[in-house]
């Protein structure tokens, strides 16, 4: 750039590019603003050059234009050429495209085109855009030295045709502002699902089922979508991937829908909203139920074989361990109709009167498991026990065992054989609130036709098939679960009430065995006198058991409480001891079949207490047993992080109801 009053110099090089020597002479510009040295003739050999200095001395800020004339001679020719000499003012010039057309564009979405503007002048271009909505241009202002790429945005808010002109204001440009045309058509995007409801039906806990749903764009514009779960009050069991994206016109995207149930028996129904910025919304409903393996008691021919009758047998003598063959055995079956191995566990003492050949294990897939149970009574009397079988990821099963034991040495006191109809009659009396009545009163009630009619109409709670409000189980299944957690210390729920369910003797030694005693009270809420007989279950026999209860048998009058003493008498130091003491409580009149009226036969009551103790000295190191829980692992939808943290999941539950779950 130049300014008036200054002196500015440029050098012009003239070179002989020919093959002959020439003589060169120039004529300075005619004007007085450009000056040169005195024009002397110069001889230039081939390839030689000569510098020519031109000085510019402006006096006003205006354009200057002149020329320098060069005259060249050689031996044969003479010719002339002219070199322009100019001093121009700074000039701003830009090259802007005329228009941009967006065509069809989705409503409420930002569509972008690129615009390139070049500076074709000698001065930088200082600009500013003036644009009307729904168009916008970024950057909106700045300076261009060479070229600038602009982003032209089109974000329509309604379905219409839009034509607008943007003003490109340029400083010191003669024809500023420059007009730039923009046009576009706003269209609503429309996406639709191939199916709006995905029903996974049944799925096992911890397993994952997947379905594929197609999201199709049926409009002429791209559709940007996002997927969000509507429900937020429960943990998610469904996931949809991808959660966002763009579907081109006429194209589709495959959505992967996964169902990973968490709680047995729970029906899950979630909704996902698929939204576009243009307002198009569609809803995806996912439904499924978490079911466990199909396990049932009995074989293929009889799925209701839960009643096991052992009949009558003689009590076990000292040779019981070596002469097991003389005791009756029965086979119960568990059928697995699922194509997977299923764990099971019977809740029973392995040394009780009813001993299982296999109390825990697996039921093979699509097969049945036959388990042998042996009846080994140690005292004469009637025996009834409901044994529960806990199944992994399924509601528990139960089996009722009934047997009668007699002692050959007491022929006159042989007990009345116990049958399942006696058990059913007593359960019916319980439902009517008559479980504490004496046999004499029962005979009076049996003579009443109204009582007989009401009893015949009763349904046992464990047989109820009505589904609870939460839908996770039937009332009969929940009744079985409640019976598993039955407590013998509750005076409201039991005819025979214990003061303790567990007696912990703590640390003991062989020398202080006589001092380790605990008191256990048994209350008789029946209206008749009962006899309470205790048995400590131990593999080597009751005589070698580390625990004992005294007296072993005692009569308890109606409404009275008897006191028993539990003793810890270990024989080995450095050992943990655990045993179960079971009490068979029967009416005093049931001691002999001669005193029993079959129509008023009251089955025995069963209660048990857990006995604990150890023989580790206070300063001795104890090696505690270790156990691992096997639970299902769940990943939070859309992540790889385990969200279960080794927890047991329960199904949703209504207020006042109860739900159950299993852990291995």
XYZ file of C-alpha atoms in Angstrom:
664
model
C 0.000 0.000 0.000
C 1.066 3.531 -0.572
C 0.157 6.965 0.791
C 0.533 10.515 -0.707
C 3.798 12.303 0.102
C 5.910 9.167 0.230
C 8.462 7.664 -2.126
C 8.060 4.123 -3.303
C 10.489 2.188 -5.471
C 10.162 -0.908 -7.675
C 12.871 -2.616 -9.750
C 12.182 -3.993 -13.193
C 14.604 -6.579 -14.608
C 15.026 -6.700 -18.401
C 16.777 -9.818 -19.762
C 18.048 -10.714 -23.244
C 16.626 -14.126 -23.986
C 17.659 -14.140 -27.642
C 20.787 -15.434 -29.394
C 22.130 -12.067 -30.567
C 23.524 -9.044 -28.809
C 21.077 -6.153 -28.599
C 21.085 -2.507 -27.687
C 18.398 -1.442 -25.211
C 17.100 2.017 -24.441
C 13.981 3.114 -22.593
C 11.835 6.220 -22.424
C 10.667 7.228 -18.934
C 6.950 7.708 -18.194
C 5.538 10.987 -19.369
C 3.988 11.889 -16.068
C 5.894 13.454 -13.213
C 4.785 10.950 -10.580
C 6.900 8.088 -11.924
C 10.619 8.794 -12.427
C 13.607 6.770 -13.657
C 17.344 7.180 -14.120
C 18.680 8.886 -17.178
C 17.896 6.688 -20.213
C 21.283 5.609 -21.534
C 21.586 2.923 -24.241
C 22.808 -0.394 -22.909
C 24.234 -3.404 -24.721
C 22.966 -6.782 -23.552
C 24.611 -9.984 -24.614
C 22.501 -13.150 -24.862
C 21.424 -14.200 -21.369
C 22.376 -10.900 -19.742
C 19.882 -8.751 -17.761
C 19.641 -5.121 -16.732
C 17.833 -3.716 -13.692
C 15.639 -0.678 -14.250
C 14.585 1.327 -11.189
C 11.159 3.046 -11.135
C 10.350 5.563 -8.382
C 6.770 6.546 -7.493
C 6.093 9.873 -5.694
C 2.298 10.369 -5.280
C 0.846 13.684 -4.142
C -2.834 12.669 -3.977
C -4.785 9.539 -3.045
C -5.955 8.592 -6.497
C -5.105 5.962 -9.108
C -2.041 6.527 -11.299
C -1.455 4.940 -14.700
C 1.549 5.350 -17.085
C 4.014 3.261 -19.074
C 7.674 2.783 -19.894
C 8.678 2.437 -23.584
C 11.611 0.153 -24.427
C 13.454 0.394 -27.807
C 15.586 -2.569 -28.933
C 18.008 -2.740 -31.868
C 20.230 -5.418 -33.355
C 22.091 -5.697 -36.615
C 18.997 -6.201 -38.687
C 15.889 -5.082 -36.745
C 14.458 -2.461 -34.425
C 11.355 -2.857 -32.362
C 9.527 -1.349 -29.386
C 7.420 -2.668 -26.449
C 5.649 -1.051 -23.483
C 5.524 -1.937 -19.789
C 2.519 -0.502 -17.862
C 3.303 1.324 -14.636
C 0.300 1.664 -12.334
C -0.441 2.630 -8.750
C -4.003 1.577 -7.873
C -6.057 2.037 -4.745
C -6.931 -0.969 -2.427
C -10.039 -2.785 -3.813
C -12.513 -5.071 -2.051
C -14.135 -7.771 -4.198
C -15.847 -11.091 -3.381
C -17.212 -14.038 -5.290
C -20.467 -15.283 -3.728
C -22.604 -18.118 -5.210
C -26.054 -17.069 -6.235
C -28.165 -19.566 -4.219
C -28.483 -22.812 -2.303
C -31.476 -25.147 -2.386
C -32.133 -27.510 0.529
C -34.883 -29.443 -1.213
C -36.980 -31.495 1.267
C -35.893 -31.064 4.876
C -37.357 -32.569 8.084
C -39.279 -30.261 10.371
C -37.576 -29.215 13.638
C -34.298 -30.748 12.475
C -31.218 -28.858 11.404
C -30.241 -29.435 7.775
C -26.829 -28.065 6.780
C -25.312 -27.082 3.437
C -21.857 -25.589 2.842
C -21.169 -22.308 1.073
C -17.724 -21.191 -0.141
C -16.997 -17.454 -0.577
C -13.740 -16.228 -2.182
C -12.018 -12.861 -1.785
C -10.958 -11.724 -5.315
C -9.871 -8.209 -4.373
C -6.620 -6.794 -3.058
C -7.936 -6.005 0.410
C -9.309 -8.236 3.173
C -13.094 -8.626 3.196
C -14.862 -7.625 6.398
C -18.379 -9.093 6.283
C -21.642 -9.537 8.172
C -24.585 -11.795 7.303
C -28.219 -10.769 7.679
C -30.478 -13.844 7.500
C -34.148 -14.523 8.244
C -35.457 -17.620 10.020
C -35.725 -20.539 9.458
C -32.333 -20.056 7.818
C -29.077 -19.201 9.526
C -25.448 -18.913 8.418
C -22.380 -19.572 10.530
C -20.101 -17.766 11.120
C -22.307 -14.681 10.944
C -19.464 -12.160 10.778
C -15.699 -11.986 10.327
C -12.913 -11.240 7.865
C -12.010 -13.132 4.676
C -8.433 -12.965 3.396
C -8.603 -15.775 0.853
C -11.721 -17.920 1.150
C -14.272 -18.838 3.794
C -16.534 -21.901 4.065
C -19.884 -21.105 5.655
C -22.485 -23.465 7.124
C -25.978 -22.643 5.947
C -28.629 -24.044 8.330
C -32.262 -24.711 7.537
C -34.565 -25.611 10.458
C -38.207 -25.325 9.457
C -40.946 -25.307 12.077
C -43.832 -26.141 9.811
C -44.535 -28.039 6.615
C -44.217 -25.294 4.025
C -42.091 -23.875 1.216
C -39.460 -21.382 2.353
C -37.655 -18.902 0.061
C -35.460 -16.232 1.556
C -32.620 -13.911 0.602
C -29.642 -13.385 2.830
C -27.796 -10.055 2.749
C -24.009 -10.305 2.668
C -22.811 -6.958 3.976
C -19.203 -6.182 2.943
C -17.326 -3.118 4.122
C -16.017 -0.806 1.327
C -17.701 -2.897 -1.386
C -19.430 -0.790 -4.022
C -22.332 -3.204 -4.539
C -22.806 -4.184 -0.898
C -24.909 -5.933 0.286
C -24.622 -8.982 -1.951
C -27.834 -10.997 -2.272
C -27.774 -14.726 -1.604
C -30.892 -16.818 -2.241
C -31.904 -19.748 -0.003
C -34.831 -22.114 -0.515
C -36.187 -25.289 1.078
C -39.346 -27.286 1.755
C -40.239 -28.420 5.270
C -41.664 -31.940 5.532
C -42.841 -33.976 8.494
C -40.765 -37.137 9.074
C -42.766 -40.325 9.629
C -41.343 -43.480 11.152
C -43.279 -46.675 11.801
C -42.520 -50.002 13.496
C -42.930 -53.363 11.855
C -44.711 -54.435 15.067
C -45.755 -52.271 17.968
C -45.885 -55.061 20.558
C -43.154 -57.596 21.224
C -44.314 -60.531 23.330
C -41.441 -62.576 24.700
C -43.917 -64.920 26.384
C -41.961 -67.020 28.913
C -38.310 -66.666 29.823
C -36.182 -68.210 32.561
C -34.512 -66.031 35.226
C -31.004 -64.935 34.316
C -31.450 -65.807 30.662
C -31.869 -63.255 27.894
C -34.236 -63.418 24.934
C -33.882 -61.165 21.906
C -36.248 -60.032 19.173
C -35.734 -57.779 16.169
C -38.083 -54.951 15.249
C -37.738 -52.852 12.084
C -38.089 -49.061 12.301
C -38.893 -47.786 8.802
C -38.842 -44.203 7.525
C -41.850 -43.759 5.236
C -41.261 -40.073 4.510
C -39.153 -38.219 1.902
C -36.860 -36.636 4.477
C -34.286 -38.129 6.873
C -35.704 -38.939 10.310
C -33.636 -38.501 13.461
C -35.009 -40.722 16.223
C -34.410 -41.278 19.920
C -35.712 -44.115 22.100
C -36.504 -43.664 25.800
C -38.163 -45.933 28.368
C -41.422 -44.595 29.755
C -41.510 -46.428 33.097
C -39.019 -45.425 35.775
C -40.514 -46.858 38.966
C -39.019 -50.350 38.580
C -35.686 -51.745 37.506
C -35.461 -52.224 33.737
C -35.664 -55.719 32.291
C -35.942 -54.657 28.653
C -33.406 -52.879 26.473
C -33.598 -51.489 22.952
C -30.532 -50.846 20.807
C -29.657 -48.489 19.204
C -31.192 -45.760 21.344
C -30.757 -43.030 18.718
C -29.847 -42.578 15.074
C -30.938 -41.337 11.663
C -33.065 -43.230 9.152
C -32.689 -42.122 5.553
C -35.793 -41.619 3.379
C -37.329 -44.962 2.472
C -34.724 -46.819 4.515
C -35.009 -48.785 7.770
C -33.094 -49.567 10.951
C -33.200 -52.908 12.786
C -33.843 -52.485 16.526
C -32.629 -55.226 18.878
C -35.007 -55.720 21.802
C -33.714 -57.826 24.711
C -35.626 -59.231 27.696
C -33.633 -60.255 30.781
C -36.107 -61.134 33.576
C -34.988 -60.761 37.155
C -37.684 -62.129 39.458
C -39.543 -65.433 39.262
C -43.239 -65.213 38.431
C -43.175 -61.528 37.587
C -44.959 -60.281 34.494
C -43.155 -57.289 33.028
C -44.619 -54.828 30.565
C -42.548 -51.805 29.569
C -43.115 -49.133 26.954
C -40.536 -47.322 24.869
C -41.268 -44.027 23.109
C -39.614 -43.524 19.736
C -39.592 -39.800 19.024
C -38.517 -37.582 16.162
C -37.873 -33.826 16.571
C -40.680 -33.189 14.086
C -43.271 -34.560 16.494
C -43.760 -38.028 15.034
C -43.989 -40.473 17.968
C -44.521 -44.210 17.992
C -44.688 -46.557 20.941
C -43.123 -49.977 21.391
C -44.657 -52.270 23.999
C -42.574 -55.121 25.418
C -44.198 -57.876 27.449
C -42.962 -61.092 28.995
C -43.141 -63.204 32.094
C -40.348 -64.741 34.107
C -41.064 -68.402 34.668
C -39.061 -71.104 36.308
C -38.510 -74.643 35.159
C -41.616 -76.786 34.914
C -41.134 -79.087 37.884
C -43.908 -81.237 39.281
C -44.125 -83.979 41.920
C -44.813 -87.523 40.849
C -44.137 -89.352 37.603
C -45.552 -88.883 34.171
C -48.658 -90.895 35.039
C -49.448 -89.205 38.362
C -48.464 -85.588 38.852
C -50.259 -85.276 42.240
C -48.383 -88.013 44.122
C -47.445 -85.910 47.116
C -48.824 -88.344 49.700
C -46.365 -91.027 50.775
C -47.815 -93.726 53.062
C -45.262 -95.955 54.805
C -47.794 -98.069 56.665
C -46.859 -99.814 59.912
C -43.397 -100.913 60.989
C -41.543 -101.880 64.141
C -39.344 -99.302 65.834
C -35.596 -99.242 65.252
C -33.422 -101.182 67.649
C -29.689 -101.036 68.351
C -29.014 -102.726 65.007
C -30.860 -100.108 63.000
C -27.722 -98.833 61.280
C -26.655 -102.290 60.075
C -30.124 -103.654 59.350
C -31.729 -100.926 57.230
C -33.288 -103.403 54.820
C -36.093 -104.252 57.257
C -37.440 -100.690 57.271
C -40.006 -99.714 54.664
C -38.945 -97.579 51.719
C -40.942 -95.532 49.255
C -39.931 -93.829 46.031
C -41.002 -90.286 45.289
C -40.502 -88.744 41.883
C -39.817 -85.253 40.628
C -40.506 -84.612 36.947
C -38.615 -81.974 34.986
C -40.384 -80.859 31.808
C -37.735 -78.281 30.991
C -34.750 -78.861 28.739
C -32.265 -77.893 31.453
C -30.912 -79.392 34.672
C -32.608 -78.000 37.758
C -31.273 -77.955 41.318
C -33.424 -79.207 44.180
C -33.033 -79.390 47.960
C -35.226 -81.172 50.506
C -35.601 -79.452 53.866
C -35.115 -82.407 56.152
C -32.787 -83.671 58.807
C -30.702 -86.505 57.307
C -30.936 -88.430 60.588
C -34.667 -87.993 61.256
C -37.316 -90.714 60.998
C -37.713 -90.062 57.263
C -34.301 -90.378 55.633
C -33.621 -89.471 52.002
C -31.241 -91.403 49.829
C -30.516 -88.134 47.982
C -31.691 -84.940 49.645
C -30.222 -82.518 47.091
C -28.917 -82.558 43.544
C -30.115 -82.030 39.995
C -33.199 -83.147 38.145
C -32.068 -83.850 34.556
C -33.766 -81.960 31.776
C -36.897 -83.595 30.312
C -36.534 -86.507 32.735
C -37.743 -87.488 36.172
C -35.772 -88.027 39.353
C -36.598 -91.005 41.550
C -35.604 -90.590 45.201
C -35.842 -93.327 47.801
C -37.078 -92.398 51.286
C -36.729 -94.768 54.231
C -38.910 -94.731 57.384
C -36.780 -95.471 60.487
C -38.834 -94.705 63.624
C -37.093 -94.834 66.996
C -40.178 -94.686 69.206
C -43.651 -96.155 68.947
C -46.366 -93.800 67.746
C -47.853 -92.082 64.745
C -45.673 -89.955 62.468
C -46.738 -87.247 60.078
C -44.282 -84.884 58.434
C -44.633 -82.397 55.600
C -41.242 -82.162 53.881
C -40.585 -79.235 51.550
C -38.509 -79.398 48.392
C -37.003 -76.098 47.293
C -36.407 -75.895 43.541
C -34.134 -73.359 41.888
C -36.095 -70.587 40.164
C -39.421 -72.178 40.991
C -41.984 -72.277 43.769
C -41.308 -75.050 46.329
C -42.906 -78.472 46.307
C -44.037 -80.506 49.293
C -44.529 -84.162 50.151
C -46.565 -85.527 53.058
C -45.095 -88.574 54.828
C -47.269 -90.722 57.068
C -46.203 -93.785 59.047
C -47.001 -95.733 62.164
C -44.433 -97.378 64.434
C -45.044 -100.013 67.108
C -42.940 -101.806 69.683
C -43.163 -105.581 69.852
C -42.419 -105.370 73.564
C -45.578 -103.328 74.164
C -48.268 -105.341 72.444
C -51.063 -103.777 74.428
C -50.067 -100.239 73.445
C -49.935 -100.599 69.707
C -51.009 -97.258 68.195
C -53.914 -96.780 65.854
C -52.678 -96.780 62.189
C -52.503 -93.223 60.845
C -54.100 -92.618 57.457
C -54.249 -89.594 55.171
C -57.967 -89.187 55.717
C -57.166 -88.479 59.365
C -54.776 -85.734 58.251
C -57.380 -84.201 55.920
C -60.043 -84.223 58.629
C -57.720 -82.440 61.065
C -56.819 -79.811 58.417
C -60.505 -79.156 57.868
C -61.003 -78.699 61.591
C -58.112 -76.211 61.582
C -59.828 -74.146 58.900
C -62.967 -74.079 61.034
C -60.979 -73.097 64.151
C -61.619 -76.442 65.863
C -58.073 -77.839 65.878
C -57.958 -77.864 69.704
C -61.140 -79.820 70.297
C -61.134 -83.118 72.228
C -62.145 -86.396 70.531
C -65.429 -86.349 72.449
C -66.296 -82.920 71.081
C -65.255 -83.994 67.580
C -67.704 -86.896 67.722
C -70.483 -84.481 68.654
C -69.579 -82.235 65.718
C -69.425 -85.161 63.319
C -73.019 -85.958 64.212
C -74.016 -82.440 63.129
C -75.008 -82.440 59.445
C -74.313 -78.722 59.082
C -70.757 -79.192 60.331
C -70.242 -82.115 57.975
C -71.534 -80.080 55.033
C -69.306 -77.092 55.814
C -66.238 -79.290 56.240
C -66.847 -80.999 52.899
C -66.951 -77.632 51.096
C -63.623 -76.460 52.478
C -60.572 -76.250 50.238
C -57.139 -76.694 51.755
C -55.112 -73.482 51.391
C -52.220 -75.213 49.593
C -54.645 -76.413 46.905
C -55.935 -72.942 46.021
C -55.416 -72.056 42.348
C -56.485 -68.411 42.483
C -53.710 -66.082 41.367
C -52.636 -63.316 43.744
C -52.970 -59.653 42.743
C -49.326 -59.348 41.720
C -49.728 -62.331 39.389
C -46.486 -63.985 40.469
C -48.029 -67.088 42.063
C -51.227 -68.701 43.239
C -52.499 -68.509 46.785
C -51.773 -72.219 47.141
C -48.109 -71.749 46.209
C -47.746 -68.872 48.661
C -49.334 -70.975 51.391
C -46.657 -73.624 50.869
C -43.979 -70.930 51.102
C -45.472 -69.596 54.308
C -45.451 -73.084 55.796
C -41.706 -73.330 55.138
C -41.147 -70.287 57.350
C -43.578 -71.513 60.006
C -42.430 -70.784 63.553
C -43.187 -73.066 66.482
C -42.926 -70.214 68.979
C -46.084 -68.418 67.852
C -48.969 -68.962 70.272
C -51.527 -67.849 67.675
C -50.562 -70.361 64.966
C -49.717 -73.480 66.955
C -51.474 -75.903 69.219
C -48.113 -76.888 70.716
C -45.904 -73.853 71.404
C -42.147 -73.853 72.073
C -40.365 -71.200 74.093
C -37.300 -71.362 71.789
C -36.619 -72.466 68.235
C -32.891 -72.587 68.811
C -30.725 -73.349 71.809
C -27.131 -72.186 71.468
C -24.817 -73.576 74.147
C -21.845 -71.569 72.923
C -18.404 -72.831 73.896
C -18.158 -76.000 75.958
C -15.694 -78.699 76.862
C -15.844 -82.345 77.775
C -15.030 -81.482 81.397
C -17.867 -78.976 81.791
C -20.538 -80.886 79.930
C -22.758 -81.285 82.982
C -22.885 -77.507 83.465
C -24.061 -76.715 79.939
C -27.845 -76.789 80.276
C -30.671 -74.857 78.694
C -34.342 -74.768 79.659
C -37.034 -75.375 77.036
C -40.729 -74.848 77.756
C -43.502 -76.575 75.835
C -47.064 -75.252 76.149
C -50.128 -77.349 75.382
C -52.983 -75.221 73.988
C -55.110 -78.277 73.212
C -58.181 -79.029 75.256
C -56.952 -82.582 75.941
C -53.899 -83.973 77.713
C -50.943 -84.672 75.401
C -47.689 -86.595 75.639
C -44.519 -84.899 74.385
C -41.722 -87.294 73.363
C -38.316 -85.927 72.322
C -35.793 -87.484 69.951
C -32.355 -86.042 69.237
C -31.487 -86.863 65.638
C -27.895 -88.066 65.389
C -26.216 -90.338 62.861
C -24.627 -92.605 65.481
C -27.787 -92.960 67.495
C -29.448 -90.946 70.213
C -27.293 -92.443 72.966
C -24.087 -91.098 71.361
C -25.528 -87.697 70.498
C -23.711 -84.657 72.002
C -27.089 -83.236 73.043
C -29.844 -84.668 75.201
C -33.234 -83.503 76.432
C -34.619 -84.521 79.822
C -37.101 -85.878 80.458
C -37.381 -87.662 77.137
C -41.167 -87.918 77.518
C -43.657 -86.011 79.629
C -47.420 -85.538 79.845
C -48.760 -81.985 79.548
C -52.246 -81.102 80.690
C -54.635 -78.828 78.758
C -53.394 -75.223 78.818
C -50.333 -76.157 80.852
C -46.601 -75.712 80.226
C -43.947 -78.356 80.801
C -40.271 -77.723 81.380
C -37.534 -79.692 79.616
C -33.788 -79.435 80.092
C -31.413 -79.572 77.143
C -27.870 -80.709 77.871
C -24.677 -80.270 75.816
C -22.289 -83.179 76.410
C -19.554 -83.127 73.752
C -17.030 -85.918 73.461
C -14.426 -84.253 71.228
C -12.696 -80.880 71.566
C -12.248 -78.409 68.661
C -15.508 -79.316 66.898
C -18.697 -77.507 65.886
C -21.862 -79.365 66.885
C -25.307 -79.071 65.365
C -28.349 -81.281 65.794
C -32.116 -81.158 65.559
C -34.327 -82.383 68.348
C -37.813 -83.318 67.187
C -40.829 -83.790 69.419
C -43.856 -85.878 68.518
C -46.774 -84.657 70.560
C -49.894 -86.827 70.574
C -53.044 -87.031 72.618
C -52.672 -89.201 75.683
C -55.606 -91.281 74.487
C -53.766 -92.137 71.255
C -51.221 -94.328 73.068
C -53.286 -97.433 72.260
C -55.608 -98.288 69.396
C -58.147 -99.510 71.952
C -58.665 -95.922 73.182
C -59.081 -94.344 69.734
C -62.278 -93.756 67.838
C -61.382 -93.679 64.158
C -63.891 -90.917 63.418
C -62.311 -88.635 66.034
C -58.658 -89.591 65.532
C -56.411 -86.557 66.091
C -53.035 -86.873 64.285
C -49.844 -86.076 66.195
C -48.276 -82.625 66.265
C -44.666 -82.131 65.257
C -42.284 -79.472 66.632
C -38.500 -79.209 66.552
C -35.685 -77.188 68.070
C -32.165 -76.583 66.765
C -29.274 -77.355 69.114
C -25.889 -75.641 68.644
C -22.548 -75.703 70.407
C -18.799 -75.958 69.918
C -15.734 -77.083 71.865
C -13.102 -74.528 70.801
C -11.111 -73.010 73.666
C -11.372 -69.202 74.004
C -7.879 -68.557 72.588
C -7.930 -71.269 69.927
C -8.132 -70.424 66.234
C -11.477 -71.344 64.708
C -11.787 -72.314 61.055
C -15.164 -71.023 59.993
C -16.983 -72.831 57.196
C -17.384 -71.014 53.890
C -20.374 -70.890 51.600
C -20.929 -69.360 48.184
C -24.279 -68.236 46.848
C -25.081 -68.901 43.210
C -27.313 -66.109 41.921
C -28.095 -64.824 38.482
C -26.078 -61.899 37.153
C -27.811 -59.063 35.395
C -26.305 -56.320 33.264
C -27.891 -52.919 33.234
C -29.466 -52.404 29.767
C -27.039 -50.716 27.424
C -24.024 -51.333 29.650
C -21.660 -54.147 30.517
C -21.728 -53.378 34.233
C -23.162 -56.041 36.475
C -26.101 -54.530 38.324
C -27.135 -57.483 40.495
C -24.187 -57.334 42.919
C -25.010 -60.924 43.983
C -28.484 -59.980 45.135
C -31.701 -61.968 45.266
C -34.408 -60.387 43.137
C -38.032 -60.419 44.308
C -41.039 -59.802 42.057
C -43.198 -56.737 42.550
C -45.606 -57.125 45.420
C -48.849 -55.474 46.458
C -49.283 -54.159 49.970
C -50.375 -56.895 52.322
C -49.107 -59.704 50.095
C -45.952 -61.802 50.317
C -43.503 -62.898 47.641
C -40.676 -65.416 47.743
C -37.495 -66.145 45.852
C -34.781 -68.815 45.902
C -31.010 -68.707 46.221
C -28.496 -71.517 45.844
